[in-house]
Short mmCIF file of N, CA and C in Angstrom, two decimals:
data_model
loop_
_atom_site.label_atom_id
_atom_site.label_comp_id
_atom_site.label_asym_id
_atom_site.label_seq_id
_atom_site.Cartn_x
_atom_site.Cartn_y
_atom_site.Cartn_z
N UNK A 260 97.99 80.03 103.81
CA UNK A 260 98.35 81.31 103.24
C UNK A 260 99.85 81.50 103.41
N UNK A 261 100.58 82.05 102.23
CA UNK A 261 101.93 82.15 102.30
C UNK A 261 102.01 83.57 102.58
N UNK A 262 103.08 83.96 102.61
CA UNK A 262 104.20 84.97 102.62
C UNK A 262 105.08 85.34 101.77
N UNK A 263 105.12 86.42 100.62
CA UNK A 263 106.43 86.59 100.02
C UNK A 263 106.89 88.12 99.85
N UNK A 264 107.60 88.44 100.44
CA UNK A 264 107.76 89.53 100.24
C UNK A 264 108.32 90.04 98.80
N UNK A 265 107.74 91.52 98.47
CA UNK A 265 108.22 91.69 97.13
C UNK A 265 109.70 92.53 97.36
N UNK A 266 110.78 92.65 96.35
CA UNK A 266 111.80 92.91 96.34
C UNK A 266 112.05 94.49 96.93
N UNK A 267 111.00 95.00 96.83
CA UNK A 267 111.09 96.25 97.12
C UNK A 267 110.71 96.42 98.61
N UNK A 268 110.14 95.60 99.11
CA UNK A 268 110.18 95.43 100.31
C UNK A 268 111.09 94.79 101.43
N UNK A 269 111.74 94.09 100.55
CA UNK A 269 113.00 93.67 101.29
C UNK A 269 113.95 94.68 101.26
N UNK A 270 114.07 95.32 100.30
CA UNK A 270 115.06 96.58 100.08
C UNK A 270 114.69 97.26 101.38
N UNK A 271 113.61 98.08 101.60
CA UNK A 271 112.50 98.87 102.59
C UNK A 271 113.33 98.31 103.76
N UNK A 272 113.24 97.20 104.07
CA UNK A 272 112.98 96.71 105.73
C UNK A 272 114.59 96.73 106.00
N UNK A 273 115.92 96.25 104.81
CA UNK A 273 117.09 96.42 104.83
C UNK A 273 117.79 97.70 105.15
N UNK A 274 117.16 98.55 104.49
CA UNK A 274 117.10 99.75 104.55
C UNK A 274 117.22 100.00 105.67
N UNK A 275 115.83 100.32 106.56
CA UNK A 275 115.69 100.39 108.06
C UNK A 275 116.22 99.95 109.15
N UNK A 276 116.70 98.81 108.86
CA UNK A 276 117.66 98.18 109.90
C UNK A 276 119.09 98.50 109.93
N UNK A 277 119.40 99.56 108.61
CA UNK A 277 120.47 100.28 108.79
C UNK A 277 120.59 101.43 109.73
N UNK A 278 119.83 101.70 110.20
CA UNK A 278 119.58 103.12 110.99
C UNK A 278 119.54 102.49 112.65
N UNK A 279 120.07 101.47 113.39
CA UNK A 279 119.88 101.14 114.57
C UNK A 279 121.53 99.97 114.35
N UNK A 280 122.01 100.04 115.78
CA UNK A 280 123.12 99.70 115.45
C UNK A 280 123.35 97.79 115.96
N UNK A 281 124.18 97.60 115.69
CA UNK A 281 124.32 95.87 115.64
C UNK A 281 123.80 95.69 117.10
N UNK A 282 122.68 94.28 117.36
CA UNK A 282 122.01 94.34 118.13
C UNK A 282 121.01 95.02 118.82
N UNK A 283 120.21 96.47 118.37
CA UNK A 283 119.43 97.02 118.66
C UNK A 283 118.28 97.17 117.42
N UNK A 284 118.32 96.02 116.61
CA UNK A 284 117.51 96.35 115.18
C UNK A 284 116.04 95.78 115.94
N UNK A 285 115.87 95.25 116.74
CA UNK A 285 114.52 95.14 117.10
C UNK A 285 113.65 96.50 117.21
N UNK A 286 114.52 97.48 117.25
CA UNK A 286 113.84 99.16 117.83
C UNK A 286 113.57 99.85 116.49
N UNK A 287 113.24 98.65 115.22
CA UNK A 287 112.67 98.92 113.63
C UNK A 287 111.26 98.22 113.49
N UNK A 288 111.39 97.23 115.13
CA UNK A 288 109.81 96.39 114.92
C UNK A 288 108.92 97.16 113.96
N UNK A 289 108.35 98.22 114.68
CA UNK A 289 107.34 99.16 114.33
C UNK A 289 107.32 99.71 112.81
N UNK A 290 108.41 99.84 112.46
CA UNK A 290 108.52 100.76 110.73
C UNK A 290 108.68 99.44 110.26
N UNK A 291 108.79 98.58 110.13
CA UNK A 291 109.09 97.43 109.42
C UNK A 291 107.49 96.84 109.18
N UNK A 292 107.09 96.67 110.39
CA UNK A 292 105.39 96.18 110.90
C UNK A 292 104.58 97.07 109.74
N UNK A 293 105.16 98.40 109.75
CA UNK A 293 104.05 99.36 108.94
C UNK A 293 104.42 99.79 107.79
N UNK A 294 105.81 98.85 107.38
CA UNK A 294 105.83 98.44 105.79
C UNK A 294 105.11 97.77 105.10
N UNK A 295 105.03 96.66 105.83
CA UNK A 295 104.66 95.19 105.34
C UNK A 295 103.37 95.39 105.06
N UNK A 296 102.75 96.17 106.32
CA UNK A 296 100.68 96.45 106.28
C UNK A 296 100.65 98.04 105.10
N UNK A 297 101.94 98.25 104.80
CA UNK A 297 101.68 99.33 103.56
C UNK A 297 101.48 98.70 102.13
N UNK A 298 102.39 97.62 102.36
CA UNK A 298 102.37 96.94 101.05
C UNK A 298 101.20 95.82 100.57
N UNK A 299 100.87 95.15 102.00
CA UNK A 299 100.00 94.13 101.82
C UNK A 299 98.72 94.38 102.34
N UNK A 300 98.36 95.62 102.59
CA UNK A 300 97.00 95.66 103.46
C UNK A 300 96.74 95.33 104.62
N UNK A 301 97.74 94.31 105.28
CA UNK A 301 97.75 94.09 107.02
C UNK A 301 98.89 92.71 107.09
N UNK A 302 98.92 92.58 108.47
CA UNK A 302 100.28 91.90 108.47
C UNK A 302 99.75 90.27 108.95
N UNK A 303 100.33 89.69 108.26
CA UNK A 303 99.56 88.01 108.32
C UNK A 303 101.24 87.32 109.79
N UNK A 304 100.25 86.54 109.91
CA UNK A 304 101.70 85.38 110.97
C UNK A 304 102.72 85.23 110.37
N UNK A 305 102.11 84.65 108.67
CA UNK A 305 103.56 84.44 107.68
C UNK A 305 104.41 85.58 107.43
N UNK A 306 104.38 87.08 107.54
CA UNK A 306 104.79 87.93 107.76
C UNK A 306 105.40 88.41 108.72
N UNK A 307 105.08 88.19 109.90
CA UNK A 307 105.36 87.91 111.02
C UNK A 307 106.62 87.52 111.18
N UNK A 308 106.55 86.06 110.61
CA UNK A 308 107.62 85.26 111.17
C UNK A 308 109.10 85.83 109.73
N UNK A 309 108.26 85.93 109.19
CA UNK A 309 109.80 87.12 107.83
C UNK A 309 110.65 87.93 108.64
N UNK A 310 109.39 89.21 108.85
CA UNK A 310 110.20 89.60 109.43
C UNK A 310 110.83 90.33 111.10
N UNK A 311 110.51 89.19 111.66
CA UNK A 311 111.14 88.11 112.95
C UNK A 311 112.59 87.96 112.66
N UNK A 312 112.76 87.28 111.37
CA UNK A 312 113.80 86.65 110.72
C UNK A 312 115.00 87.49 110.68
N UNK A 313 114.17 89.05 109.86
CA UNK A 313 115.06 89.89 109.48
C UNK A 313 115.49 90.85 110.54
N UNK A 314 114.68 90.83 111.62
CA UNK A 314 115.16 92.05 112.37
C UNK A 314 115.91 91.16 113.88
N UNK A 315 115.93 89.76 113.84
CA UNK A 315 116.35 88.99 114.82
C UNK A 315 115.62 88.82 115.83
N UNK A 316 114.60 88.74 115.78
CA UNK A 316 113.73 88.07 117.37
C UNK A 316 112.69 87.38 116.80
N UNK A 317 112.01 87.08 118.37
CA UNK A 317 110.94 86.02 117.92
C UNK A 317 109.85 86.44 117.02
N UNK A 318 109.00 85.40 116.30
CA UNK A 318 107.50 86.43 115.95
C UNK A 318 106.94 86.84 116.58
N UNK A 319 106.66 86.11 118.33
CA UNK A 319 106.03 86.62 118.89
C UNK A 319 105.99 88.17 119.60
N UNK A 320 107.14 88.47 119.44
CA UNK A 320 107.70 90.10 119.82
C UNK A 320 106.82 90.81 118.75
N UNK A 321 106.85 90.30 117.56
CA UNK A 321 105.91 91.27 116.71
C UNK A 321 104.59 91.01 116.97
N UNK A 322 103.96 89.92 117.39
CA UNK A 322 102.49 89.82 117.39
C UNK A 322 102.32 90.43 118.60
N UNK A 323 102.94 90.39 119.44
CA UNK A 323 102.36 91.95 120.95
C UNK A 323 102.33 93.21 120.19
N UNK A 324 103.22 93.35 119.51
CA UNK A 324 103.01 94.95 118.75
C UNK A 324 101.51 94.84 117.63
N UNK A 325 101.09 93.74 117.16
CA UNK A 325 100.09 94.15 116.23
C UNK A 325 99.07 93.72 116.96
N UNK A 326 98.97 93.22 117.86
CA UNK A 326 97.59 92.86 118.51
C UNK A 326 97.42 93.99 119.47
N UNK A 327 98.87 95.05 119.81
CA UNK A 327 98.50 96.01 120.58
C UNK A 327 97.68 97.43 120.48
N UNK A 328 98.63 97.40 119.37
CA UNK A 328 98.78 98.93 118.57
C UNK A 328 97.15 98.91 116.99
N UNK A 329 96.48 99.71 117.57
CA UNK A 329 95.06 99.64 117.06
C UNK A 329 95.20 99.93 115.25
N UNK A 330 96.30 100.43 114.86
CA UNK A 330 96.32 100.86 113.61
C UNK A 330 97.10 99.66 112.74
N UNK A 331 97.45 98.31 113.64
CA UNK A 331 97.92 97.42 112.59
C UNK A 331 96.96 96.49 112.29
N UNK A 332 96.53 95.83 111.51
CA UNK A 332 95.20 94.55 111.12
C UNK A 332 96.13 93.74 110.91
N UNK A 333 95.31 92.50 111.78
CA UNK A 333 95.78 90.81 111.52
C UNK A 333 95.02 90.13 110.24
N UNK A 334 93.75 91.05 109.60
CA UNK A 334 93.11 90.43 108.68
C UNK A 334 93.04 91.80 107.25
N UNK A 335 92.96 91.13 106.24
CA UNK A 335 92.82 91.98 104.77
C UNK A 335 91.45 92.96 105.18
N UNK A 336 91.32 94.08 105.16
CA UNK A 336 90.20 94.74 105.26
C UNK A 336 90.12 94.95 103.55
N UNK A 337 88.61 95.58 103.71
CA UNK A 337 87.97 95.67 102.36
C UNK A 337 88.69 96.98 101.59
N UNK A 338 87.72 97.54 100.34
CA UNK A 338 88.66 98.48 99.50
C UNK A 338 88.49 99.95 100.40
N UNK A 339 87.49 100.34 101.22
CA UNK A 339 87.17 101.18 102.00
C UNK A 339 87.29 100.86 103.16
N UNK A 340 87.65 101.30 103.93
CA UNK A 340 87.84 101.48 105.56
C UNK A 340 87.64 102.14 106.07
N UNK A 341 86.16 102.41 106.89
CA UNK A 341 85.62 103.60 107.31
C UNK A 341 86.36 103.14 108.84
N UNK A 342 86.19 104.66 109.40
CA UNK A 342 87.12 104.48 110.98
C UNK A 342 86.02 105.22 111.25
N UNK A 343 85.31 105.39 112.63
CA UNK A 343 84.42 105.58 113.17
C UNK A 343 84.88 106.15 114.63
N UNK A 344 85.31 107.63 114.53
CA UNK A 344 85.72 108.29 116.27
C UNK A 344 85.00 107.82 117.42
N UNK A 345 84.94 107.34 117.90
CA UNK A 345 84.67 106.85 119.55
C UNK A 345 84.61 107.60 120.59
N UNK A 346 85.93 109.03 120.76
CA UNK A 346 86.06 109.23 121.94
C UNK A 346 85.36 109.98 122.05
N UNK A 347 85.20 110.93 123.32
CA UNK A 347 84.10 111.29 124.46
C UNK A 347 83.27 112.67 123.30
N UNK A 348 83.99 113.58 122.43
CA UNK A 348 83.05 114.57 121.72
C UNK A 348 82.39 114.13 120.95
N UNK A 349 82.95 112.91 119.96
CA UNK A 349 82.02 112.58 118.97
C UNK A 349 80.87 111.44 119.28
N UNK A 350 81.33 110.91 120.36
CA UNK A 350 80.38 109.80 121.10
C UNK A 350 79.00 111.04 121.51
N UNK A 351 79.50 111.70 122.13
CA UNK A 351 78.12 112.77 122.79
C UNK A 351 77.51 113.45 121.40
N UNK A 352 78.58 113.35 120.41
CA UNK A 352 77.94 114.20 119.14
C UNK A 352 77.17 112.94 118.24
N UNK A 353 76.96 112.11 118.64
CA UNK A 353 76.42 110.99 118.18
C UNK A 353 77.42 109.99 117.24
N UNK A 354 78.96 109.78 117.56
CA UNK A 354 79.09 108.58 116.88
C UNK A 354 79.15 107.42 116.86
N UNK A 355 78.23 106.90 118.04
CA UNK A 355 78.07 105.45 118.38
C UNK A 355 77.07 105.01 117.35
N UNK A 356 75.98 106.16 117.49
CA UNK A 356 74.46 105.59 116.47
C UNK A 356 75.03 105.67 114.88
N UNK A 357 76.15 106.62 114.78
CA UNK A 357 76.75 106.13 113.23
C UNK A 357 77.33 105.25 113.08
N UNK A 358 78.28 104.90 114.25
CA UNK A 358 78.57 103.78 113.62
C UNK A 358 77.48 102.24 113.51
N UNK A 359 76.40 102.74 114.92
CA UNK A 359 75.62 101.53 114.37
C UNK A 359 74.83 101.88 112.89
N UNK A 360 74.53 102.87 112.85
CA UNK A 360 73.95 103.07 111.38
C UNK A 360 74.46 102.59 109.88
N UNK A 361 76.02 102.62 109.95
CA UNK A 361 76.92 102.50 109.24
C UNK A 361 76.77 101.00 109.03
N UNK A 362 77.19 100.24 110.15
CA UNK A 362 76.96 98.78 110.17
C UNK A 362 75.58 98.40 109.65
N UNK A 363 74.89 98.61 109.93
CA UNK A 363 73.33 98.38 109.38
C UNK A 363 73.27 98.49 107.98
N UNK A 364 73.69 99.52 107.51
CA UNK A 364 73.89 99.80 106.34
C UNK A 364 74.69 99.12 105.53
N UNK A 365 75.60 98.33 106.14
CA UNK A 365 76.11 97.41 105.37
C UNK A 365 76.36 95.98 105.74
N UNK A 366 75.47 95.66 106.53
CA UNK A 366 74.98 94.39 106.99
C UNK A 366 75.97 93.85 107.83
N UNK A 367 76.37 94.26 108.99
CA UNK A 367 77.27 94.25 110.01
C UNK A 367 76.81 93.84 111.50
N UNK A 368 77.92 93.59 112.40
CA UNK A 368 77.30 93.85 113.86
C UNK A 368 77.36 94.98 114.23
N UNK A 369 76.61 95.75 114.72
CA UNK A 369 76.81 97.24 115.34
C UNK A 369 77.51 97.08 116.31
N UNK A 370 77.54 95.69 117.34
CA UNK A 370 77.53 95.21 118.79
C UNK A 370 79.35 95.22 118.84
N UNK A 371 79.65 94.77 117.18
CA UNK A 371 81.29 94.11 117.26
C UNK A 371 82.15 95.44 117.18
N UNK A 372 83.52 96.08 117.89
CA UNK A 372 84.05 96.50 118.06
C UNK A 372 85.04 96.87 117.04
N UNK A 373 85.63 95.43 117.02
CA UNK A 373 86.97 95.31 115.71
C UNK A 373 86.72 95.51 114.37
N UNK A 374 87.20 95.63 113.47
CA UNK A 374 87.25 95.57 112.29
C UNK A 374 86.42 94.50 111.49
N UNK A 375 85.49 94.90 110.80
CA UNK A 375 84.61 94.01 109.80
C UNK A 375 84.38 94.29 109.27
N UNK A 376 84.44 93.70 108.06
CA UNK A 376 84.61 93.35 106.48
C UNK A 376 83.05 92.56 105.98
N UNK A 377 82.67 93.54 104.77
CA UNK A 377 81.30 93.08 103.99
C UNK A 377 81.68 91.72 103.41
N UNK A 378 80.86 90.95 103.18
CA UNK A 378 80.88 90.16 102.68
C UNK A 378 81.57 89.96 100.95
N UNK A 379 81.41 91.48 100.38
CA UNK A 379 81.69 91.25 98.88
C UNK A 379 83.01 92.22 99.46
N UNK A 380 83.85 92.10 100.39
CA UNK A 380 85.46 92.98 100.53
C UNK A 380 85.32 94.30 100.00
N UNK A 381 84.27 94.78 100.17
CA UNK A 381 83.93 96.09 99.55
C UNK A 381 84.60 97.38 100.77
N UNK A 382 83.43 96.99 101.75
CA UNK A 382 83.77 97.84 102.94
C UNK A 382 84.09 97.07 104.22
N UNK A 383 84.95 97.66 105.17
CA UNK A 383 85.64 97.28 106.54
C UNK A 383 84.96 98.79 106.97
N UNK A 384 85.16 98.42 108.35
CA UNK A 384 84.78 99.53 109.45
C UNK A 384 85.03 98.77 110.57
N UNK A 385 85.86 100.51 111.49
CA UNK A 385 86.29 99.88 112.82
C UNK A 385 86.15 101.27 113.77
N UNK A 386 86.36 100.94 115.17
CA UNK A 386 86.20 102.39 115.67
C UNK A 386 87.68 102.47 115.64
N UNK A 387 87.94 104.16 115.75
CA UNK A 387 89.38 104.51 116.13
C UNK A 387 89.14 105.82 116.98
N UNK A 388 90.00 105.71 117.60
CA UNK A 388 90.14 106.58 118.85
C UNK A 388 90.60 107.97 117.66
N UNK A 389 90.68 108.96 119.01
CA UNK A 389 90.43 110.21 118.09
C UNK A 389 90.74 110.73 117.02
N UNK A 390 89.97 111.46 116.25
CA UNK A 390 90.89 111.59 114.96
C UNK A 390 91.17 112.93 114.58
N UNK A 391 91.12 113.95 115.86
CA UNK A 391 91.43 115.53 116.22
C UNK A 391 90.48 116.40 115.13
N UNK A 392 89.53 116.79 115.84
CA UNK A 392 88.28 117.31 115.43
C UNK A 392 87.57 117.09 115.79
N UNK A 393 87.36 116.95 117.18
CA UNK A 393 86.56 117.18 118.28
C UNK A 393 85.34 118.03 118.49
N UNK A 394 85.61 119.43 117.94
CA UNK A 394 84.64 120.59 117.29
C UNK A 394 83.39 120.12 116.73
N UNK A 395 84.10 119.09 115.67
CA UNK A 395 82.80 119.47 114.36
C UNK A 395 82.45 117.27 114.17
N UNK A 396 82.40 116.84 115.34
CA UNK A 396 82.15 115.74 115.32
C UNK A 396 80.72 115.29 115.23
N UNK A 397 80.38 114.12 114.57
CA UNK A 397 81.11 113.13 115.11
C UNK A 397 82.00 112.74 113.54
N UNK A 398 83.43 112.50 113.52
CA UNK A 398 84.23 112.17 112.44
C UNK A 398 84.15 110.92 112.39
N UNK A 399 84.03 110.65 111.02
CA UNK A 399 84.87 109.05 110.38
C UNK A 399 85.87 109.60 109.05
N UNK A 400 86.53 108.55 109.10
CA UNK A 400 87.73 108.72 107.94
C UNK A 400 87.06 107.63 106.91
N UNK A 401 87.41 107.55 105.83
CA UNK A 401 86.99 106.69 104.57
C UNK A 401 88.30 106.58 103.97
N UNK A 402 88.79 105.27 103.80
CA UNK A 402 90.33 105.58 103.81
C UNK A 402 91.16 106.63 104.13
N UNK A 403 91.65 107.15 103.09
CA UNK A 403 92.39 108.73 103.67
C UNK A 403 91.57 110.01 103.06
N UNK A 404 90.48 109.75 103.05
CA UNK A 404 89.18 110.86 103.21
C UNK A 404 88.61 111.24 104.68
N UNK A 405 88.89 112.58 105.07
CA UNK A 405 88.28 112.79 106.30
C UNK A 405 86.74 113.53 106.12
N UNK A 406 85.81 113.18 107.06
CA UNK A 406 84.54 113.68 107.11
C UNK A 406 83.60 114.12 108.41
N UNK A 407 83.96 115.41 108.34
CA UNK A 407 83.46 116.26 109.81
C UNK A 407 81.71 116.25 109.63
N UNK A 408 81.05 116.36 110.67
CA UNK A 408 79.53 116.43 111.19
C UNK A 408 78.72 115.61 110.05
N UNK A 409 78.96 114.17 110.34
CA UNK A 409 78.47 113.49 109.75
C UNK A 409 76.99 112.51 110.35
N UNK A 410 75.92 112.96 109.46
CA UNK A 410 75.16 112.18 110.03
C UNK A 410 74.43 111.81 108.89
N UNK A 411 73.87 110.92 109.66
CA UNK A 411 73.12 109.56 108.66
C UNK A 411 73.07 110.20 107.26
N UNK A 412 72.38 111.30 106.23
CA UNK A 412 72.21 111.62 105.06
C UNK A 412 73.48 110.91 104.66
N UNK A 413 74.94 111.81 105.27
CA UNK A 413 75.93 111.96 104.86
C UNK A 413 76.85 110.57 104.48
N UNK A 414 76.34 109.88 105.82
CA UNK A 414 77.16 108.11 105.27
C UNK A 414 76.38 107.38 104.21
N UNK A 415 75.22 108.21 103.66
CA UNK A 415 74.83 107.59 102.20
C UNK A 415 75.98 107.72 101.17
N UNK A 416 76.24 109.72 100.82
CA UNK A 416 76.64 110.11 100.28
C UNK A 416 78.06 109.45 100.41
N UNK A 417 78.54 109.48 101.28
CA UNK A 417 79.92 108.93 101.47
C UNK A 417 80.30 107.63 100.87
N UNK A 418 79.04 106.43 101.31
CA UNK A 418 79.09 105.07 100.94
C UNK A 418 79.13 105.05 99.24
N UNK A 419 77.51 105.97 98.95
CA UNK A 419 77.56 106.24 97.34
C UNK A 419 78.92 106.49 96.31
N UNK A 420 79.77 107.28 97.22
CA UNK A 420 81.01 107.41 96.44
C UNK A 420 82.27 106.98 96.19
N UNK A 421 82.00 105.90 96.95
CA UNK A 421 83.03 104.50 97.40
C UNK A 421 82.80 103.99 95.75
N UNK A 422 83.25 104.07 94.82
CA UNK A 422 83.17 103.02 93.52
C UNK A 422 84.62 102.87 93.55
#
């Protein structure tokens, strides 16, 4: 798998490295990281090592930031990306059994943690830590669709409207 960045993305990341002064452009890791996964859906090694290139350090300085930081993907997720709240209100409000429900529903591990992708790249689902709405949990997001007190009926309706 290659790497190419499109022109407008090189512009983007040039851009950014104007705002930090000679020798401190590593402190763009992060906006640069969440260009690249804006443009391409998640950030590959061959990306990586770009832009390594452009901001002057190793790749590996960037792969601690994307293997750290829960909101960057090392792999293409599908056209939907359900996020599945975890922490302590929506867990007690039941969103563990949604998300195993969710997985079931689309032929998944309930058991696996990370990010997984249907077989036809349709849907990804992952847990994410809170997503502030604690109240009316348990929340998942559907790309940039949010969805308060969701239970099982509702991740039909939700899935149903994924076309």
């Amino acid at each position: 798998m290659s790497f190419t960045p499109s022109e407008n993305l090189k512009q983007e990341v040039a851009e950014l490295l104007t705002h930090y002064p000679e020798g401190e452009q590593r402190s763009a890791s992060l906006m640069v990281l969440h260009a690249i996964q804006s443009e391409a859906g998640y950030i590959s090694k061959e990306a990586m090592q770009w832009a390594a290139g452009e901001i002057g350090i190793q790749p590996l300085n960037l792969y601690e930031l994307v293997t750290f930081y829960p909101m960057l993907r090392e792999e293409q997720p599908g056209k939907y990306v359900l996020k599945v709240c975890r922490t302590l209100s929506c867990a007690l409000a039941g969103g563990m059994d949604l998300h195993k429900s969710l997985c079931n529903k689309l032929k998944l591990d309930p058991k696996k943690h990370g990010l997984q992708t249907t077989e036809d790249k349709k849907f990804s689902i992952e847990f994410a830590e809170c997503l502030a709405s604690c109240g009316t949990g348990p929340v998942i997001m559907c790309n940039d669709d949010f969805y308060e007190a969701v239970d099982d009926a509702k991740t039909v309706e939700i899935l149903g409207g994924c076309e």
